[in-house]
GROMACS .gro file of C-alpha atoms in nm:
model
  236
    1UNK     CA    1  -0.236  -2.646  -1.674
    2UNK     CA    2  -0.501  -2.399  -1.641
    3UNK     CA    3  -0.567  -2.278  -1.299
    4UNK     CA    4  -0.892  -2.144  -1.163
    5UNK     CA    5  -0.962  -1.898  -0.864
    6UNK     CA    6  -1.116  -2.181  -0.703
    7UNK     CA    7  -0.785  -2.381  -0.736
    8UNK     CA    8  -0.571  -2.104  -0.664
    9UNK     CA    9  -0.754  -2.060  -0.328
   10UNK     CA   10  -0.756  -2.436  -0.239
   11UNK     CA   11  -0.353  -2.444  -0.236
   12UNK     CA   12  -0.329  -2.129  -0.015
   13UNK     CA   13  -0.610  -2.314   0.244
   14UNK     CA   14  -0.350  -2.610   0.249
   15UNK     CA   15  -0.110  -2.380   0.391
   16UNK     CA   16  -0.306  -2.219   0.624
   17UNK     CA   17  -0.232  -2.228   1.019
   18UNK     CA   18  -0.544  -2.165   1.246
   19UNK     CA   19  -0.285  -1.990   1.528
   20UNK     CA   20  -0.124  -1.758   1.264
   21UNK     CA   21  -0.529  -1.697   1.154
   22UNK     CA   22  -0.569  -1.616   1.505
   23UNK     CA   23  -0.265  -1.379   1.535
   24UNK     CA   24  -0.342  -1.205   1.215
   25UNK     CA   25  -0.724  -1.186   1.294
   26UNK     CA   26  -0.573  -0.894   1.568
   27UNK     CA   27  -0.273  -0.802   1.422
   28UNK     CA   28  -0.523  -0.649   1.113
   29UNK     CA   29  -0.747  -0.506   1.374
   30UNK     CA   30  -1.085  -0.720   1.266
   31UNK     CA   31  -1.260  -0.647   1.574
   32UNK     CA   32  -1.596  -0.437   1.557
   33UNK     CA   33  -1.525  -0.090   1.463
   34UNK     CA   34  -1.204  -0.136   1.343
   35UNK     CA   35  -1.010  -0.077   1.032
   36UNK     CA   36  -1.053  -0.448   0.901
   37UNK     CA   37  -1.394  -0.533   1.072
   38UNK     CA   38  -1.472  -0.912   0.980
   39UNK     CA   39  -1.208  -0.997   0.736
   40UNK     CA   40  -1.130  -1.342   0.732
   41UNK     CA   41  -0.828  -1.544   0.761
   42UNK     CA   42  -0.634  -1.885   0.675
   43UNK     CA   43  -0.343  -1.840   0.852
   44UNK     CA   44  -0.086  -1.803   0.558
   45UNK     CA   45   0.248  -1.596   0.591
   46UNK     CA   46   0.332  -1.338   0.357
   47UNK     CA   47   0.647  -1.556   0.231
   48UNK     CA   48   0.420  -1.811   0.150
   49UNK     CA   49   0.212  -1.624  -0.049
   50UNK     CA   50   0.445  -1.483  -0.286
   51UNK     CA   51   0.612  -1.835  -0.309
   52UNK     CA   52   0.315  -1.952  -0.446
   53UNK     CA   53   0.187  -1.654  -0.668
   54UNK     CA   54   0.539  -1.718  -0.856
   55UNK     CA   55   0.432  -2.103  -0.860
   56UNK     CA   56   0.112  -2.008  -1.043
   57UNK     CA   57   0.052  -2.015  -1.389
   58UNK     CA   58  -0.118  -1.666  -1.508
   59UNK     CA   59  -0.504  -1.664  -1.395
   60UNK     CA   60  -0.728  -1.494  -1.682
   61UNK     CA   61  -0.843  -1.146  -1.532
   62UNK     CA   62  -1.187  -1.302  -1.479
   63UNK     CA   63  -1.013  -1.542  -1.215
   64UNK     CA   64  -0.823  -1.277  -1.081
   65UNK     CA   65  -1.114  -1.068  -1.014
   66UNK     CA   66  -1.250  -1.398  -0.864
   67UNK     CA   67  -1.018  -1.438  -0.644
   68UNK     CA   68  -0.946  -1.071  -0.547
   69UNK     CA   69  -1.330  -1.080  -0.422
   70UNK     CA   70  -1.254  -1.348  -0.175
   71UNK     CA   71  -1.369  -1.272   0.181
   72UNK     CA   72  -1.025  -1.484   0.253
   73UNK     CA   73  -0.735  -1.182   0.323
   74UNK     CA   74  -0.494  -1.414   0.215
   75UNK     CA   75  -0.637  -1.479  -0.135
   76UNK     CA   76  -0.742  -1.072  -0.205
   77UNK     CA   77  -0.323  -1.051  -0.138
   78UNK     CA   78  -0.269  -1.365  -0.338
   79UNK     CA   79  -0.476  -1.140  -0.617
   80UNK     CA   80  -0.289  -0.853  -0.630
   81UNK     CA   81   0.037  -1.009  -0.610
   82UNK     CA   82  -0.039  -1.181  -0.924
   83UNK     CA   83  -0.142  -0.896  -1.083
   84UNK     CA   84   0.140  -0.708  -0.990
   85UNK     CA   85   0.386  -0.976  -1.203
   86UNK     CA   86   0.152  -1.006  -1.467
   87UNK     CA   87   0.194  -0.620  -1.469
   88UNK     CA   88   0.580  -0.689  -1.466
   89UNK     CA   89   0.582  -0.928  -1.759
   90UNK     CA   90   0.298  -0.781  -1.982
   91UNK     CA   91   0.255  -0.588  -2.262
   92UNK     CA   92   0.095  -0.246  -2.317
   93UNK     CA   93  -0.230  -0.355  -2.359
   94UNK     CA   94  -0.221  -0.641  -2.072
   95UNK     CA   95  -0.047  -0.346  -1.836
   96UNK     CA   96  -0.347  -0.048  -1.920
   97UNK     CA   97  -0.624  -0.402  -1.835
   98UNK     CA   98  -0.467  -0.460  -1.542
   99UNK     CA   99  -0.431  -0.107  -1.395
  100UNK     CA  100  -0.817  -0.032  -1.491
  101UNK     CA  101  -0.919  -0.383  -1.366
  102UNK     CA  102  -0.688  -0.262  -0.983
  103UNK     CA  103  -0.862   0.092  -0.994
  104UNK     CA  104  -1.187  -0.042  -1.049
  105UNK     CA  105  -1.197  -0.236  -0.752
  106UNK     CA  106  -1.046  -0.106  -0.510
  107UNK     CA  107  -1.301  -0.181  -0.253
  108UNK     CA  108  -1.109  -0.544  -0.244
  109UNK     CA  109  -0.765  -0.376  -0.167
  110UNK     CA  110  -0.871  -0.315   0.158
  111UNK     CA  111  -0.591  -0.335   0.425
  112UNK     CA  112  -0.291  -0.171   0.474
  113UNK     CA  113  -0.043  -0.468   0.328
  114UNK     CA  114  -0.301  -0.521   0.034
  115UNK     CA  115  -0.252  -0.190  -0.076
  116UNK     CA  116   0.143  -0.134   0.021
  117UNK     CA  117   0.198  -0.448  -0.168
  118UNK     CA  118   0.030  -0.350  -0.484
  119UNK     CA  119   0.034   0.035  -0.526
  120UNK     CA  120   0.392   0.103  -0.571
  121UNK     CA  121   0.408  -0.184  -0.805
  122UNK     CA  122   0.139  -0.149  -1.056
  123UNK     CA  123  -0.033   0.178  -0.962
  124UNK     CA  124   0.287   0.386  -0.929
  125UNK     CA  125   0.479   0.234  -1.218
  126UNK     CA  126   0.161   0.258  -1.464
  127UNK     CA  127   0.120   0.637  -1.430
  128UNK     CA  128   0.507   0.721  -1.460
  129UNK     CA  129   0.477   0.878  -1.779
  130UNK     CA  130   0.101   0.938  -1.783
  131UNK     CA  131  -0.126   1.178  -1.597
  132UNK     CA  132  -0.132   1.148  -1.205
  133UNK     CA  133  -0.478   1.362  -1.198
  134UNK     CA  134  -0.623   1.007  -1.033
  135UNK     CA  135  -0.411   0.973  -0.744
  136UNK     CA  136  -0.473   1.321  -0.650
  137UNK     CA  137  -0.831   1.226  -0.708
  138UNK     CA  138  -0.787   0.947  -0.451
  139UNK     CA  139  -0.623   1.146  -0.187
  140UNK     CA  140  -0.928   1.286  -0.151
  141UNK     CA  141  -1.176   0.982  -0.153
  142UNK     CA  142  -1.375   0.917   0.121
  143UNK     CA  143  -1.221   0.560   0.121
  144UNK     CA  144  -0.916   0.529   0.357
  145UNK     CA  145  -0.768   0.229   0.137
  146UNK     CA  146  -0.819   0.483  -0.187
  147UNK     CA  147  -0.634   0.755   0.024
  148UNK     CA  148  -0.378   0.529   0.121
  149UNK     CA  149  -0.355   0.410  -0.251
  150UNK     CA  150  -0.275   0.711  -0.350
  151UNK     CA  151   0.008   0.798  -0.133
  152UNK     CA  152   0.197   0.477  -0.157
  153UNK     CA  153   0.167   0.511  -0.537
  154UNK     CA  154   0.442   0.780  -0.502
  155UNK     CA  155   0.648   0.555  -0.386
  156UNK     CA  156   0.749   0.423  -0.699
  157UNK     CA  157   0.791   0.845  -0.793
  158UNK     CA  158   1.037   0.890  -0.492
  159UNK     CA  159   1.263   0.582  -0.634
  160UNK     CA  160   1.289   0.744  -0.948
  161UNK     CA  161   1.416   1.097  -0.753
  162UNK     CA  162   1.061   1.240  -0.843
  163UNK     CA  163   0.924   1.405  -0.543
  164UNK     CA  164   0.645   1.637  -0.659
  165UNK     CA  165   0.334   1.423  -0.640
  166UNK     CA  166   0.432   1.267  -0.303
  167UNK     CA  167   0.471   1.643  -0.144
  168UNK     CA  168   0.138   1.761  -0.321
  169UNK     CA  169  -0.025   1.430  -0.207
  170UNK     CA  170   0.105   1.462   0.155
  171UNK     CA  171  -0.004   1.808   0.217
  172UNK     CA  172  -0.343   1.726   0.113
  173UNK     CA  173  -0.364   1.446   0.353
  174UNK     CA  174  -0.192   1.632   0.656
  175UNK     CA  175  -0.561   1.686   0.793
  176UNK     CA  176  -0.667   1.340   0.748
  177UNK     CA  177  -0.798   1.171   1.034
  178UNK     CA  178  -0.681   0.809   1.033
  179UNK     CA  179  -0.330   0.706   1.213
  180UNK     CA  180  -0.302   0.453   0.877
  181UNK     CA  181  -0.264   0.791   0.678
  182UNK     CA  182  -0.070   0.964   0.886
  183UNK     CA  183   0.228   0.687   0.950
  184UNK     CA  184   0.204   0.620   0.561
  185UNK     CA  185   0.287   1.002   0.496
  186UNK     CA  186   0.547   1.010   0.715
  187UNK     CA  187   0.692   0.727   0.565
  188UNK     CA  188   0.723   0.841   0.241
  189UNK     CA  189   0.863   1.157   0.360
  190UNK     CA  190   1.115   0.960   0.516
  191UNK     CA  191   1.168   0.782   0.223
  192UNK     CA  192   1.199   1.128   0.033
  193UNK     CA  193   1.452   1.263   0.337
  194UNK     CA  194   1.680   0.908   0.263
  195UNK     CA  195   1.729   1.073  -0.111
  196UNK     CA  196   1.716   1.462  -0.054
  197UNK     CA  197   1.728   1.577   0.275
  198UNK     CA  198   1.660   1.938   0.185
  199UNK     CA  199   1.354   1.847  -0.014
  200UNK     CA  200   1.197   1.682   0.268
  201UNK     CA  201   1.347   1.920   0.522
  202UNK     CA  202   1.180   2.212   0.310
  203UNK     CA  203   0.847   2.041   0.382
  204UNK     CA  204   0.864   2.000   0.728
  205UNK     CA  205   0.969   2.354   0.800
  206UNK     CA  206   0.667   2.478   0.628
  207UNK     CA  207   0.416   2.215   0.803
  208UNK     CA  208   0.524   2.037   1.083
  209UNK     CA  209   0.352   2.221   1.294
  210UNK     CA  210   0.024   2.104   1.180
  211UNK     CA  211   0.136   1.764   1.114
  212UNK     CA  212  -0.059   1.476   1.297
  213UNK     CA  213   0.241   1.387   1.582
  214UNK     CA  214   0.249   1.007   1.384
  215UNK     CA  215   0.313   1.179   1.089
  216UNK     CA  216   0.577   1.348   1.221
  217UNK     CA  217   0.727   1.127   1.395
  218UNK     CA  218   0.761   0.844   1.104
  219UNK     CA  219   0.919   1.144   0.920
  220UNK     CA  220   1.199   1.230   1.140
  221UNK     CA  221   1.285   0.906   1.234
  222UNK     CA  222   1.627   0.914   1.029
  223UNK     CA  223   1.744   1.252   1.057
  224UNK     CA  224   2.013   1.361   1.335
  225UNK     CA  225   1.917   1.288   1.681
  226UNK     CA  226   1.911   1.650   1.801
  227UNK     CA  227   1.729   1.762   1.429
  228UNK     CA  228   1.476   1.501   1.527
  229UNK     CA  229   1.414   1.641   1.879
  230UNK     CA  230   1.399   1.958   1.760
  231UNK     CA  231   1.095   1.882   1.525
  232UNK     CA  232   0.908   1.675   1.777
  233UNK     CA  233   0.940   1.959   2.058
  234UNK     CA  234   0.845   2.248   1.832
  235UNK     CA  235   1.178   2.402   1.890
  236UNK     CA  236   1.280   2.464   1.470
   0.00000   0.00000   0.00000
């Protein structure tokens, strides 16, 4: 069965709920001046999109790109989940092509869920045995979403016990002005701490006075309460 982007989007829309779409527009900050301004939703839950992505046969890269460029948020997420699945099942050439496709179209990976459900599962794995210079470049991008891709991609390395890039990019992003980056940095530091508390605390001891409050709060969330409060109160 040949599936096109149009057919995939039609199946997606059939699952939609106007009420869920209304909630999603609020949740993903689509109002004027907000980070998701103008994004459109049809009201499909992530588990439903995941299920649909597993039902659909492979789309060609041309069709994936059409789906990724959709103005509908859930269609872009479906495209990204399909890309992740194809990456996981593909050979080296297919994986390289998908990686290039992703990084050439980051303008459409343009909300935090789209980043979080793709970058650690496609960008991170592809760079595991390759130069990670591109992540450090993205960490300095003017694009909020490229900066989030940079830090979230390191989640793959963190799971492997490799913290160097996550810590370096976290340092780069300490002065970032956006709350969504603060949350992502704190989250990655917390994940490091789950595996190596000493590595997390070494970073915190060096940088916590300058860390945005949100990043610090996320980073120390799982520490013993007395230690957590000491960081939050600047008493370390």
